[in-house]
PDB file of C-alpha atoms and ligand atoms in Angstrom:
ATOM      1  CA  MET A   1     -10.388  17.111 -21.770  1.00  0.00           C
ATOM      2  CA  PRO A   2     -12.838  17.558 -18.749  1.00  0.00           C
ATOM      3  CA  TRP A   3     -14.731  14.327 -17.429  1.00  0.00           C
ATOM      4  CA  ILE A   4     -18.144  13.617 -15.809  1.00  0.00           C
ATOM      5  CA  GLN A   5     -18.310  11.261 -12.830  1.00  0.00           C
ATOM      6  CA  ALA A   6     -21.731   9.756 -12.029  1.00  0.00           C
ATOM      7  CA  HIS A   7     -22.036   8.549  -8.422  1.00  0.00           C
ATOM      8  CA  LEU A   8     -24.793   6.311  -7.092  1.00  0.00           C
ATOM      9  CA  ILE A   9     -24.832   4.351  -3.679  1.00  0.00           C
ATOM     10  CA  THR A  10     -26.655   1.228  -3.602  1.00  0.00           C
ATOM     11  CA  SER A  11     -26.905  -2.221  -2.019  1.00  0.00           C
ATOM     12  CA  LYS A  12     -24.551  -5.142  -2.708  1.00  0.00           C
ATOM     13  CA  ASP A  13     -27.103  -6.860  -4.764  1.00  0.00           C
ATOM     14  CA  GLN A  14     -27.652  -3.863  -6.992  1.00  0.00           C
ATOM     15  CA  ALA A  15     -24.211  -2.430  -7.551  1.00  0.00           C
ATOM     16  CA  PRO A  16     -23.277  -4.855 -10.387  1.00  0.00           C
ATOM     17  CA  LEU A  17     -26.445  -3.966 -12.190  1.00  0.00           C
ATOM     18  CA  ILE A  18     -25.509  -0.275 -11.882  1.00  0.00           C
ATOM     19  CA  GLU A  19     -21.984  -1.049 -12.936  1.00  0.00           C
ATOM     20  CA  LEU A  20     -23.261  -2.658 -16.191  1.00  0.00           C
ATOM     21  CA  LEU A  21     -25.734   0.176 -16.943  1.00  0.00           C
ATOM     22  CA  PHE A  22     -22.906   2.677 -16.579  1.00  0.00           C
ATOM     23  CA  GLU A  23     -20.963   0.617 -19.121  1.00  0.00           C
ATOM     24  CA  ASN A  24     -23.862   0.495 -21.454  1.00  0.00           C
ATOM     25  CA  LEU A  25     -24.364   4.328 -21.103  1.00  0.00           C
ATOM     26  CA  GLY A  26     -20.728   4.648 -22.443  1.00  0.00           C
ATOM     27  CA  ALA A  27     -18.711   4.875 -19.221  1.00  0.00           C
ATOM     28  CA  LEU A  28     -14.950   4.483 -19.695  1.00  0.00           C
ATOM     29  CA  SER A  29     -14.365   3.113 -16.471  1.00  0.00           C
ATOM     30  CA  THR A  30     -16.558   2.030 -13.445  1.00  0.00           C
ATOM     31  CA  THR A  31     -15.305   1.975  -9.765  1.00  0.00           C
ATOM     32  CA  LEU A  32     -16.846   0.246  -6.701  1.00  0.00           C
ATOM     33  CA  VAL A  33     -15.938   1.571  -3.203  1.00  0.00           C
ATOM     34  CA  ASP A  34     -17.230   1.248   0.500  1.00  0.00           C
ATOM     35  CA  ALA A  35     -20.144   3.713   0.879  1.00  0.00           C
ATOM     36  CA  GLU A  36     -19.957   3.242   4.639  1.00  0.00           C
ATOM     37  CA  ASP A  37     -17.136   1.658   6.933  1.00  0.00           C
ATOM     38  CA  GLU A  38     -16.938  -1.935   6.182  1.00  0.00           C
ATOM     39  CA  PRO A  39     -13.241  -3.072   5.480  1.00  0.00           C
ATOM     40  CA  LEU A  40     -12.933  -6.133   3.220  1.00  0.00           C
ATOM     41  CA  LEU A  41      -9.366  -7.433   3.913  1.00  0.00           C
ATOM     42  CA  GLU A  42      -7.555 -10.497   2.567  1.00  0.00           C
ATOM     43  CA  PRO A  43     -10.206 -11.989   0.137  1.00  0.00           C
ATOM     44  CA  LYS A  44      -9.266 -15.414  -0.992  1.00  0.00           C
ATOM     45  CA  PRO A  45      -7.670 -15.678  -4.478  1.00  0.00           C
ATOM     46  CA  GLY A  46     -10.580 -15.301  -7.087  1.00  0.00           C
ATOM     47  CA  GLU A  47     -12.865 -13.732  -4.701  1.00  0.00           C
ATOM     48  CA  LEU A  48     -14.372 -10.142  -5.313  1.00  0.00           C
ATOM     49  CA  PRO A  49     -16.338  -9.372  -2.320  1.00  0.00           C
ATOM     50  CA  ILE A  50     -18.136  -5.898  -2.461  1.00  0.00           C
ATOM     51  CA  TRP A  51     -19.758  -3.806   0.366  1.00  0.00           C
ATOM     52  CA  GLN A  52     -23.399  -4.029   1.897  1.00  0.00           C
ATOM     53  CA  GLN A  53     -23.548  -0.356   0.907  1.00  0.00           C
ATOM     54  CA  THR A  54     -21.466   0.358  -2.289  1.00  0.00           C
ATOM     55  CA  ARG A  55     -20.781   3.573  -4.172  1.00  0.00           C
ATOM     56  CA  VAL A  56     -20.597   2.911  -7.875  1.00  0.00           C
ATOM     57  CA  THR A  57     -18.798   5.472  -9.788  1.00  0.00           C
ATOM     58  CA  GLY A  58     -18.995   5.774 -13.795  1.00  0.00           C
ATOM     59  CA  LEU A  59     -16.347   8.089 -15.559  1.00  0.00           C
ATOM     60  CA  PHE A  60     -17.881   9.525 -18.721  1.00  0.00           C
ATOM     61  CA  GLU A  61     -16.349  11.773 -21.382  1.00  0.00           C
ATOM     62  CA  GLY A  62     -16.910  15.347 -20.585  1.00  0.00           C
ATOM     63  CA  HIS A  63     -18.872  16.274 -23.907  1.00  0.00           C
ATOM     64  CA  ILE A  64     -21.700  13.868 -22.848  1.00  0.00           C
ATOM     65  CA  ASP A  65     -24.906  15.808 -22.067  1.00  0.00           C
ATOM     66  CA  SER A  66     -25.247  15.460 -18.225  1.00  0.00           C
ATOM     67  CA  ASP A  67     -29.158  15.968 -18.404  1.00  0.00           C
ATOM     68  CA  HIS A  68     -29.455  13.119 -20.937  1.00  0.00           C
ATOM     69  CA  LEU A  69     -27.232  11.094 -18.805  1.00  0.00           C
ATOM     70  CA  ARG A  70     -29.215  11.778 -15.643  1.00  0.00           C
ATOM     71  CA  GLN A  71     -32.587  11.156 -17.671  1.00  0.00           C
ATOM     72  CA  ARG A  72     -31.318   7.695 -18.920  1.00  0.00           C
ATOM     73  CA  ILE A  73     -30.184   6.473 -15.372  1.00  0.00           C
ATOM     74  CA  ASN A  74     -33.403   7.673 -13.914  1.00  0.00           C
ATOM     75  CA  GLN A  75     -35.319   5.861 -16.536  1.00  0.00           C
ATOM     76  CA  ASP A  76     -33.383   2.484 -16.200  1.00  0.00           C
ATOM     77  CA  LEU A  77     -33.483   2.476 -12.403  1.00  0.00           C
ATOM     78  CA  ASN A  78     -36.146   2.809  -9.776  1.00  0.00           C
ATOM     79  CA  SER A  79     -36.377   6.197  -7.750  1.00  0.00           C
ATOM     80  CA  ASP A  80     -35.098   4.645  -4.494  1.00  0.00           C
ATOM     81  CA  VAL A  81     -31.645   4.243  -6.234  1.00  0.00           C
ATOM     82  CA  THR A  82     -31.490   7.390  -8.188  1.00  0.00           C
ATOM     83  CA  ARG A  83     -32.239   9.776  -5.385  1.00  0.00           C
ATOM     84  CA  THR A  84     -28.531   9.265  -4.413  1.00  0.00           C
ATOM     85  CA  LEU A  85     -27.289   9.970  -8.039  1.00  0.00           C
ATOM     86  CA  GLU A  86     -24.609  12.994  -8.049  1.00  0.00           C
ATOM     87  CA  LEU A  87     -23.105  14.024 -11.171  1.00  0.00           C
ATOM     88  CA  GLU A  88     -19.728  15.777 -10.940  1.00  0.00           C
ATOM     89  CA  ARG A  89     -17.549  17.517 -13.446  1.00  0.00           C
ATOM     90  CA  LEU A  90     -13.736  16.780 -13.338  1.00  0.00           C
ATOM     91  CA  GLU A  91     -11.199  19.111 -14.962  1.00  0.00           C
ATOM     92  CA  ASP A  92      -8.386  17.402 -16.570  1.00  0.00           C
ATOM     93  CA  GLN A  93      -5.194  17.259 -14.983  1.00  0.00           C
ATOM     94  CA  GLU A  94      -2.067  14.957 -14.618  1.00  0.00           C
ATOM     95  CA  TRP A  95      -3.837  12.279 -12.575  1.00  0.00           C
ATOM     96  CA  GLU A  96      -0.911   9.968 -11.629  1.00  0.00           C
ATOM     97  CA  ARG A  97       1.018  12.949 -10.068  1.00  0.00           C
ATOM     98  CA  ALA A  98      -2.316  14.756  -8.481  1.00  0.00           C
ATOM     99  CA  TRP A  99      -1.551  13.014  -5.087  1.00  0.00           C
ATOM    100  CA  LEU A 100       1.917  14.740  -4.787  1.00  0.00           C
ATOM    101  CA  ASP A 101       0.065  17.975  -3.653  1.00  0.00           C
ATOM    102  CA  ASN A 102      -0.876  16.410  -0.345  1.00  0.00           C
ATOM    103  CA  PHE A 103       2.755  14.585   0.079  1.00  0.00           C
ATOM    104  CA  HIS A 104       4.646  16.672   2.631  1.00  0.00           C
ATOM    105  CA  ALA A 105       8.041  15.886   4.457  1.00  0.00           C
ATOM    106  CA  MET A 106       7.274  13.333   7.349  1.00  0.00           C
ATOM    107  CA  PRO A 107       9.360  12.558  10.366  1.00  0.00           C
ATOM    108  CA  PHE A 108       9.597   8.824  11.600  1.00  0.00           C
ATOM    109  CA  GLY A 109      11.470   8.522  14.995  1.00  0.00           C
ATOM    110  CA  GLN A 110      14.457  10.554  15.920  1.00  0.00           C
ATOM    111  CA  ARG A 111      16.450  11.178  12.675  1.00  0.00           C
ATOM    112  CA  LEU A 112      14.497   9.728   9.454  1.00  0.00           C
ATOM    113  CA  TRP A 113      12.620  11.818   7.248  1.00  0.00           C
ATOM    114  CA  ILE A 114      10.636  10.716   4.092  1.00  0.00           C
ATOM    115  CA  CYS A 115      10.530  13.741   1.685  1.00  0.00           C
ATOM    116  CA  PRO A 116       8.972  14.348  -1.878  1.00  0.00           C
ATOM    117  CA  GLN A 117      11.517  15.613  -4.003  1.00  0.00           C
ATOM    118  CA  GLY A 118      13.045  19.097  -3.347  1.00  0.00           C
ATOM    119  CA  LYS A 119      11.155  19.405   0.136  1.00  0.00           C
ATOM    120  CA  ARG A 120      13.793  18.985   3.013  1.00  0.00           C
ATOM    121  CA  PRO A 121      13.095  19.364   6.854  1.00  0.00           C
ATOM    122  CA  GLU A 122      15.198  21.932   9.060  1.00  0.00           C
ATOM    123  CA  GLN A 123      16.612  19.300  11.227  1.00  0.00           C
ATOM    124  CA  PRO A 124      20.451  19.371  10.648  1.00  0.00           C
ATOM    125  CA  ASP A 125      21.193  15.686  11.259  1.00  0.00           C
ATOM    126  CA  ALA A 126      18.104  14.387   9.518  1.00  0.00           C
ATOM    127  CA  VAL A 127      18.415  11.269   7.466  1.00  0.00           C
ATOM    128  CA  ILE A 128      16.444  12.060   4.316  1.00  0.00           C
ATOM    129  CA  VAL A 129      14.907   9.566   1.970  1.00  0.00           C
ATOM    130  CA  GLU A 130      13.509  11.247  -1.053  1.00  0.00           C
ATOM    131  CA  LEU A 131      10.633   9.314  -2.388  1.00  0.00           C
ATOM    132  CA  ASP A 132       8.545   8.938  -5.549  1.00  0.00           C
ATOM    133  CA  PRO A 133       6.365   5.961  -5.058  1.00  0.00           C
ATOM    134  CA  GLY A 134       5.300   5.928  -8.619  1.00  0.00           C
ATOM    135  CA  LEU A 135       2.237   3.363  -8.813  1.00  0.00           C
ATOM    136  CA  ALA A 136       3.632   1.331  -6.029  1.00  0.00           C
ATOM    137  CA  PHE A 137       2.484   1.066  -2.212  1.00  0.00           C
ATOM    138  CA  GLY A 138       4.472   2.945   0.313  1.00  0.00           C
ATOM    139  CA  THR A 139       4.844   6.612   1.037  1.00  0.00           C
ATOM    140  CA  GLY A 140       4.977   6.322   4.825  1.00  0.00           C
ATOM    141  CA  THR A 141       1.526   7.613   5.358  1.00  0.00           C
ATOM    142  CA  HIS A 142       0.066   4.227   6.119  1.00  0.00           C
ATOM    143  CA  PRO A 143       0.544   3.033   9.778  1.00  0.00           C
ATOM    144  CA  THR A 144       1.767  -0.429   8.657  1.00  0.00           C
ATOM    145  CA  THR A 145       4.806   1.513   6.815  1.00  0.00           C
ATOM    146  CA  ALA A 146       5.249   3.984   9.685  1.00  0.00           C
ATOM    147  CA  LEU A 147       5.768   1.307  12.143  1.00  0.00           C
ATOM    148  CA  CYS A 148       8.605  -0.283  10.038  1.00  0.00           C
ATOM    149  CA  LEU A 149      10.229   3.179   9.509  1.00  0.00           C
ATOM    150  CA  GLN A 150      10.041   4.066  13.269  1.00  0.00           C
ATOM    151  CA  TRP A 151      11.677   0.781  14.099  1.00  0.00           C
ATOM    152  CA  LEU A 152      14.396   0.933  11.698  1.00  0.00           C
ATOM    153  CA  ASP A 153      15.052   4.681  12.869  1.00  0.00           C
ATOM    154  CA  HIS A 154      15.825   3.374  16.265  1.00  0.00           C
ATOM    155  CA  THR A 155      17.811   0.183  15.364  1.00  0.00           C
ATOM    156  CA  PRO A 156      21.639   0.325  14.638  1.00  0.00           C
ATOM    157  CA  LEU A 157      21.822  -1.167  11.188  1.00  0.00           C
ATOM    158  CA  GLU A 158      25.609  -0.796  10.412  1.00  0.00           C
ATOM    159  CA  GLN A 159      26.936  -3.850   9.070  1.00  0.00           C
ATOM    160  CA  LEU A 160      23.583  -5.560   8.781  1.00  0.00           C
ATOM    161  CA  GLU A 161      22.265  -7.221   5.667  1.00  0.00           C
ATOM    162  CA  LEU A 162      18.560  -7.109   5.418  1.00  0.00           C
ATOM    163  CA  ILE A 163      15.743  -8.433   3.073  1.00  0.00           C
ATOM    164  CA  ASP A 164      12.765  -6.016   2.203  1.00  0.00           C
ATOM    165  CA  PHE A 165      10.075  -8.744   1.257  1.00  0.00           C
ATOM    166  CA  GLY A 166       7.247  -6.992  -0.659  1.00  0.00           C
ATOM    167  CA  CYS A 167       9.263  -3.759  -1.150  1.00  0.00           C
ATOM    168  CA  GLY A 168       6.566  -1.891  -2.786  1.00  0.00           C
ATOM    169  CA  SER A 169       8.117   1.775  -3.537  1.00  0.00           C
ATOM    170  CA  GLY A 170      11.310   0.528  -1.901  1.00  0.00           C
ATOM    171  CA  ILE A 171      10.591   2.965   1.187  1.00  0.00           C
ATOM    172  CA  LEU A 172      12.078   0.642   3.765  1.00  0.00           C
ATOM    173  CA  ALA A 173      14.874  -0.748   1.767  1.00  0.00           C
ATOM    174  CA  VAL A 174      16.130   2.776   0.813  1.00  0.00           C
ATOM    175  CA  ALA A 175      15.438   4.024   4.210  1.00  0.00           C
ATOM    176  CA  ALA A 176      17.531   1.038   5.936  1.00  0.00           C
ATOM    177  CA  LEU A 177      20.400   1.871   3.227  1.00  0.00           C
ATOM    178  CA  LYS A 178      20.358   5.564   4.239  1.00  0.00           C
ATOM    179  CA  LEU A 179      20.439   4.540   7.887  1.00  0.00           C
ATOM    180  CA  GLY A 180      23.499   2.699   7.279  1.00  0.00           C
ATOM    181  CA  ALA A 181      22.820  -0.930   6.472  1.00  0.00           C
ATOM    182  CA  LYS A 182      25.392  -2.675   4.563  1.00  0.00           C
ATOM    183  CA  ARG A 183      23.205  -4.205   1.926  1.00  0.00           C
ATOM    184  CA  VAL A 184      19.396  -4.699   1.158  1.00  0.00           C
ATOM    185  CA  TYR A 185      17.825  -7.315  -1.085  1.00  0.00           C
ATOM    186  CA  ALA A 186      14.319  -6.122  -2.071  1.00  0.00           C
ATOM    187  CA  THR A 187      11.692  -8.294  -3.830  1.00  0.00           C
ATOM    188  CA  ASP A 188       8.158  -7.804  -4.725  1.00  0.00           C
ATOM    189  CA  HIS A 189       5.993  -9.795  -7.019  1.00  0.00           C
ATOM    190  CA  ASP A 190       4.611  -6.639  -8.648  1.00  0.00           C
ATOM    191  CA  PRO A 191       6.938  -5.333 -11.557  1.00  0.00           C
ATOM    192  CA  GLN A 192       5.888  -1.633 -10.743  1.00  0.00           C
ATOM    193  CA  ALA A 193       7.019  -2.119  -7.486  1.00  0.00           C
ATOM    194  CA  MET A 194      10.628  -3.414  -8.675  1.00  0.00           C
ATOM    195  CA  GLN A 195      10.580  -0.357 -11.027  1.00  0.00           C
ATOM    196  CA  ALA A 196       9.770   2.237  -8.365  1.00  0.00           C
ATOM    197  CA  THR A 197      12.330   0.575  -5.910  1.00  0.00           C
ATOM    198  CA  THR A 198      15.290   0.879  -8.347  1.00  0.00           C
ATOM    199  CA  ALA A 199      14.316   4.451  -9.213  1.00  0.00           C
ATOM    200  CA  ASN A 200      13.925   5.438  -5.472  1.00  0.00           C
ATOM    201  CA  ALA A 201      17.295   3.895  -4.564  1.00  0.00           C
ATOM    202  CA  GLU A 202      19.130   5.588  -7.588  1.00  0.00           C
ATOM    203  CA  LYS A 203      17.639   8.887  -6.549  1.00  0.00           C
ATOM    204  CA  ASN A 204      18.804   8.405  -3.078  1.00  0.00           C
ATOM    205  CA  GLY A 205      22.240   7.341  -4.161  1.00  0.00           C
ATOM    206  CA  VAL A 206      22.205   3.947  -2.619  1.00  0.00           C
ATOM    207  CA  LEU A 207      21.695   1.800  -5.706  1.00  0.00           C
ATOM    208  CA  GLU A 208      25.034  -0.048  -5.494  1.00  0.00           C
ATOM    209  CA  ARG A 209      24.175  -1.498  -1.983  1.00  0.00           C
ATOM    210  CA  LEU A 210      20.770  -2.736  -3.251  1.00  0.00           C
ATOM    211  CA  GLN A 211      20.086  -5.920  -4.932  1.00  0.00           C
ATOM    212  CA  LEU A 212      16.589  -6.696  -6.350  1.00  0.00           C
ATOM    213  CA  CYS A 213      15.579 -10.214  -6.669  1.00  0.00           C
ATOM    214  CA  ASP A 214      12.672 -11.703  -8.543  1.00  0.00           C
ATOM    215  CA  SER A 215       9.993 -13.004  -5.902  1.00  0.00           C
ATOM    216  CA  GLN A 216      10.024 -16.541  -7.420  1.00  0.00           C
ATOM    217  CA  HIS A 217      13.881 -16.539  -6.818  1.00  0.00           C
ATOM    218  CA  PRO A 218      14.499 -14.594  -3.369  1.00  0.00           C
ATOM    219  CA  PRO A 219      18.002 -14.499  -2.010  1.00  0.00           C
ATOM    220  CA  THR A 220      19.297 -17.971  -0.995  1.00  0.00           C
ATOM    221  CA  HIS A 221      21.409 -16.978   2.013  1.00  0.00           C
ATOM    222  CA  PRO A 222      20.038 -16.115   5.380  1.00  0.00           C
ATOM    223  CA  VAL A 223      20.446 -12.468   6.349  1.00  0.00           C
ATOM    224  CA  ASP A 224      20.430 -10.509   9.765  1.00  0.00           C
ATOM    225  CA  LEU A 225      17.117  -8.760   9.404  1.00  0.00           C
ATOM    226  CA  VAL A 226      14.061  -9.708   7.235  1.00  0.00           C
ATOM    227  CA  MET A 227      11.207  -6.946   7.010  1.00  0.00           C
ATOM    228  CA  ALA A 228       7.901  -8.038   5.389  1.00  0.00           C
ATOM    229  CA  ASN A 229       4.931  -5.516   5.507  1.00  0.00           C
ATOM    230  CA  ILE A 230       2.448  -7.560   3.843  1.00  0.00           C
ATOM    231  CA  LEU A 231      -0.960  -8.786   5.087  1.00  0.00           C
ATOM    232  CA  ALA A 232      -1.449 -11.352   7.769  1.00  0.00           C
ATOM    233  CA  GLY A 233      -2.641 -14.204   5.638  1.00  0.00           C
ATOM    234  CA  THR A 234       0.193 -13.965   3.342  1.00  0.00           C
ATOM    235  CA  LEU A 235       2.714 -13.511   6.201  1.00  0.00           C
ATOM    236  CA  ILE A 236       1.382 -16.802   7.520  1.00  0.00           C
ATOM    237  CA  GLU A 237       1.693 -18.485   3.947  1.00  0.00           C
ATOM    238  CA  LEU A 238       5.210 -17.125   3.546  1.00  0.00           C
ATOM    239  CA  LYS A 239       6.385 -18.279   7.099  1.00  0.00           C
ATOM    240  CA  ASP A 240       8.749 -21.103   5.893  1.00  0.00           C
ATOM    241  CA  ILE A 241      10.359 -18.964   3.192  1.00  0.00           C
ATOM    242  CA  LEU A 242      10.843 -15.760   5.667  1.00  0.00           C
ATOM    243  CA  THR A 243      12.141 -18.211   8.535  1.00  0.00           C
ATOM    244  CA  ARG A 244      14.866 -19.660   5.923  1.00  0.00           C
ATOM    245  CA  LEU A 245      15.783 -16.244   5.059  1.00  0.00           C
ATOM    246  CA  THR A 246      16.740 -15.087   8.573  1.00  0.00           C
ATOM    247  CA  ARG A 247      19.950 -16.191   9.985  1.00  0.00           C
ATOM    248  CA  PRO A 248      19.903 -17.844  13.605  1.00  0.00           C
ATOM    249  CA  GLY A 249      20.088 -15.026  16.000  1.00  0.00           C
ATOM    250  CA  GLY A 250      18.755 -12.677  13.292  1.00  0.00           C
ATOM    251  CA  ARG A 251      15.547 -10.799  13.560  1.00  0.00           C
ATOM    252  CA  ILE A 252      12.230 -10.695  11.653  1.00  0.00           C
ATOM    253  CA  ILE A 253      10.006  -7.680  11.526  1.00  0.00           C
ATOM    254  CA  LEU A 254       6.268  -8.490  10.378  1.00  0.00           C
ATOM    255  CA  SER A 255       3.937  -5.634   9.690  1.00  0.00           C
ATOM    256  CA  GLY A 256       0.481  -5.303   7.726  1.00  0.00           C
ATOM    257  CA  ILE A 257      -1.476  -7.044  10.767  1.00  0.00           C
ATOM    258  CA  LEU A 258      -4.448  -5.796  12.358  1.00  0.00           C
ATOM    259  CA  SER A 259      -4.669  -6.022  16.112  1.00  0.00           C
ATOM    260  CA  GLU A 260      -7.162  -8.954  16.166  1.00  0.00           C
ATOM    261  CA  GLN A 261      -4.781 -10.908  13.953  1.00  0.00           C
ATOM    262  CA  ALA A 262      -1.635 -10.457  15.733  1.00  0.00           C
ATOM    263  CA  GLN A 263      -1.855 -13.442  18.098  1.00  0.00           C
ATOM    264  CA  MET A 264      -2.425 -15.782  15.152  1.00  0.00           C
ATOM    265  CA  VAL A 265       0.602 -14.312  13.231  1.00  0.00           C
ATOM    266  CA  SER A 266       2.781 -14.513  16.340  1.00  0.00           C
ATOM    267  CA  ASP A 267       1.773 -18.165  16.925  1.00  0.00           C
ATOM    268  CA  ALA A 268       2.605 -19.198  13.418  1.00  0.00           C
ATOM    269  CA  TYR A 269       6.107 -17.793  13.799  1.00  0.00           C
ATOM    270  CA  ALA A 270       6.596 -18.824  17.532  1.00  0.00           C
ATOM    271  CA  ASP A 271       8.228 -22.225  16.839  1.00  0.00           C
ATOM    272  CA  ALA A 272      11.167 -20.503  15.015  1.00  0.00           C
ATOM    273  CA  PHE A 273      11.261 -17.104  16.558  1.00  0.00           C
ATOM    274  CA  SER A 274      11.212 -15.573  20.197  1.00  0.00           C
ATOM    275  CA  MET A 275       8.395 -13.235  19.558  1.00  0.00           C
ATOM    276  CA  GLN A 276       8.767  -9.817  21.267  1.00  0.00           C
ATOM    277  CA  PRO A 277       5.846  -7.595  22.593  1.00  0.00           C
ATOM    278  CA  PRO A 278       3.916  -6.040  19.724  1.00  0.00           C
ATOM    279  CA  ARG A 279       3.908  -2.445  18.812  1.00  0.00           C
ATOM    280  CA  GLN A 280       0.744  -0.853  17.740  1.00  0.00           C
ATOM    281  CA  GLN A 281      -0.354   2.283  15.673  1.00  0.00           C
ATOM    282  CA  GLU A 282      -4.110   2.925  15.241  1.00  0.00           C
ATOM    283  CA  GLU A 283      -5.280  -0.668  14.634  1.00  0.00           C
ATOM    284  CA  TRP A 284      -2.174  -2.012  12.939  1.00  0.00           C
ATOM    285  CA  ILE A 285       0.429  -4.079  14.616  1.00  0.00           C
ATOM    286  CA  LEU A 286       4.284  -4.669  14.066  1.00  0.00           C
ATOM    287  CA  LEU A 287       5.668  -7.966  15.354  1.00  0.00           C
ATOM    288  CA  GLU A 288       9.300  -8.484  16.042  1.00  0.00           C
ATOM    289  CA  GLY A 289      10.936 -11.889  16.559  1.00  0.00           C
ATOM    290  CA  ARG A 290      14.435 -13.151  17.077  1.00  0.00           C
ATOM    291  CA  ARG A 291      15.343 -16.393  15.174  1.00  0.00           C
ATOM    292  CA  LYS A 292      16.012 -19.288  17.576  1.00  0.00           C
TER     293      LYS A 292
HETATM  294  C1  SAM B 301       1.683  -3.227   2.018  1.00  0.00           C
HETATM  295  S1  SAM B 301       2.945  -3.237   0.575  1.00  0.00           S
HETATM  296  C2  SAM B 301       4.264  -2.719   1.606  1.00  0.00           C
HETATM  297  C3  SAM B 301       5.256  -1.770   0.715  1.00  0.00           C
HETATM  298  C4  SAM B 301       6.404  -1.268   1.400  1.00  0.00           C
HETATM  299  N1  SAM B 301       7.191  -2.345   1.722  1.00  0.00           N
HETATM  300  C5  SAM B 301       6.152  -0.475   2.699  1.00  0.00           C
HETATM  301  O1  SAM B 301       6.180  -0.948   3.661  1.00  0.00           O
HETATM  302  O2  SAM B 301       5.320   0.537   2.525  1.00  0.00           O
HETATM  303  C6  SAM B 301       3.109  -4.891   0.308  1.00  0.00           C
HETATM  304  C7  SAM B 301       3.906  -5.257  -1.010  1.00  0.00           C
HETATM  305  O3  SAM B 301       4.012  -6.686  -0.967  1.00  0.00           O
HETATM  306  C8  SAM B 301       3.999  -7.121  -2.029  1.00  0.00           C
HETATM  307  N2  SAM B 301       3.539  -8.618  -2.120  1.00  0.00           N
HETATM  308  C9  SAM B 301       2.421  -8.977  -1.434  1.00  0.00           C
HETATM  309  N3  SAM B 301       2.367 -10.408  -1.601  1.00  0.00           N
HETATM  310  C10 SAM B 301       3.690 -10.783  -1.882  1.00  0.00           C
HETATM  311  C11 SAM B 301       4.291 -12.068  -2.321  1.00  0.00           C
HETATM  312  N4  SAM B 301       3.768 -13.059  -2.049  1.00  0.00           N
HETATM  313  N5  SAM B 301       5.489 -11.774  -2.677  1.00  0.00           N
HETATM  314  C12 SAM B 301       6.162 -10.773  -3.077  1.00  0.00           C
HETATM  315  N6  SAM B 301       5.759  -9.471  -2.867  1.00  0.00           N
HETATM  316  C13 SAM B 301       4.383  -9.509  -2.238  1.00  0.00           C
HETATM  317  C14 SAM B 301       2.700  -6.180  -2.843  1.00  0.00           C
HETATM  318  O4  SAM B 301       3.036  -6.309  -4.128  1.00  0.00           O
HETATM  319  C15 SAM B 301       3.240  -4.880  -2.113  1.00  0.00           C
HETATM  320  O5  SAM B 301       4.051  -4.075  -2.947  1.00  0.00           O
END
């Protein structure tokens, strides 16, 4: 079935009204996104901040008459707002899979490649992770994941036990296992992430060296290497847990940190870890520490 999307760019104050109007006109869903370039990172629990300039999109069934829809929106809103109204027709497709069209094999460091199923690089000594993230975060396209993958690629992992805290698609856990890690414990508070991690470990033949742990009950014994690609505020909140999980002399890798937050995160971990110089990709930082 085809669909119609109505898009309007509006101010922060008007956005909730337009959202409500779209719902009243029969929208099946409404979406609010940034209309400019104003990142809103790490809202507090329960906070739902929106942008100064917000693009509101309503998704309508395709049989709705688009002239009638335009007329109703124009009637209910003043002309300043409706000047930005755009109606777009969308053909139906298998939406969960559509992103795969743009997912290509990607190298990280010297040997490691992340590949969609069936696509392989030419490099003979490549270490290949075949990945389908499903609905979880982690394809390698984001700099925070890329920094972790590059770090794993150049680190000897044989004989090491790791924890992937916030495993998402399982991309880091599976990459570490394919690069030779002895065992990986993976945890995430999102059940879809746990599902995706299991499926990706199975697809890559490393499931028997992976142990999934409920995020309320992470592993109890400290390991050689803890990786957490989450956001700065959460990394600071998790500091005691992540410290306990790293054995003395072991390493911690923290990612998901914006450059201006790096000092704050590094300071939070500095009593328990000797922190190394940060690595940076675009505006994102990876921190490494060795447990004292
Ligand atoms: C940025 S994604 C990283 C995914 C993957 N590890 C990667 O590097 O691409 C962060 C993941 O951490 C999970 N997460 C966030 N806070 C968490 C918490 N307090 N406990 C467990 N998992 C958490 C999220 O559900 C998400 O899957």
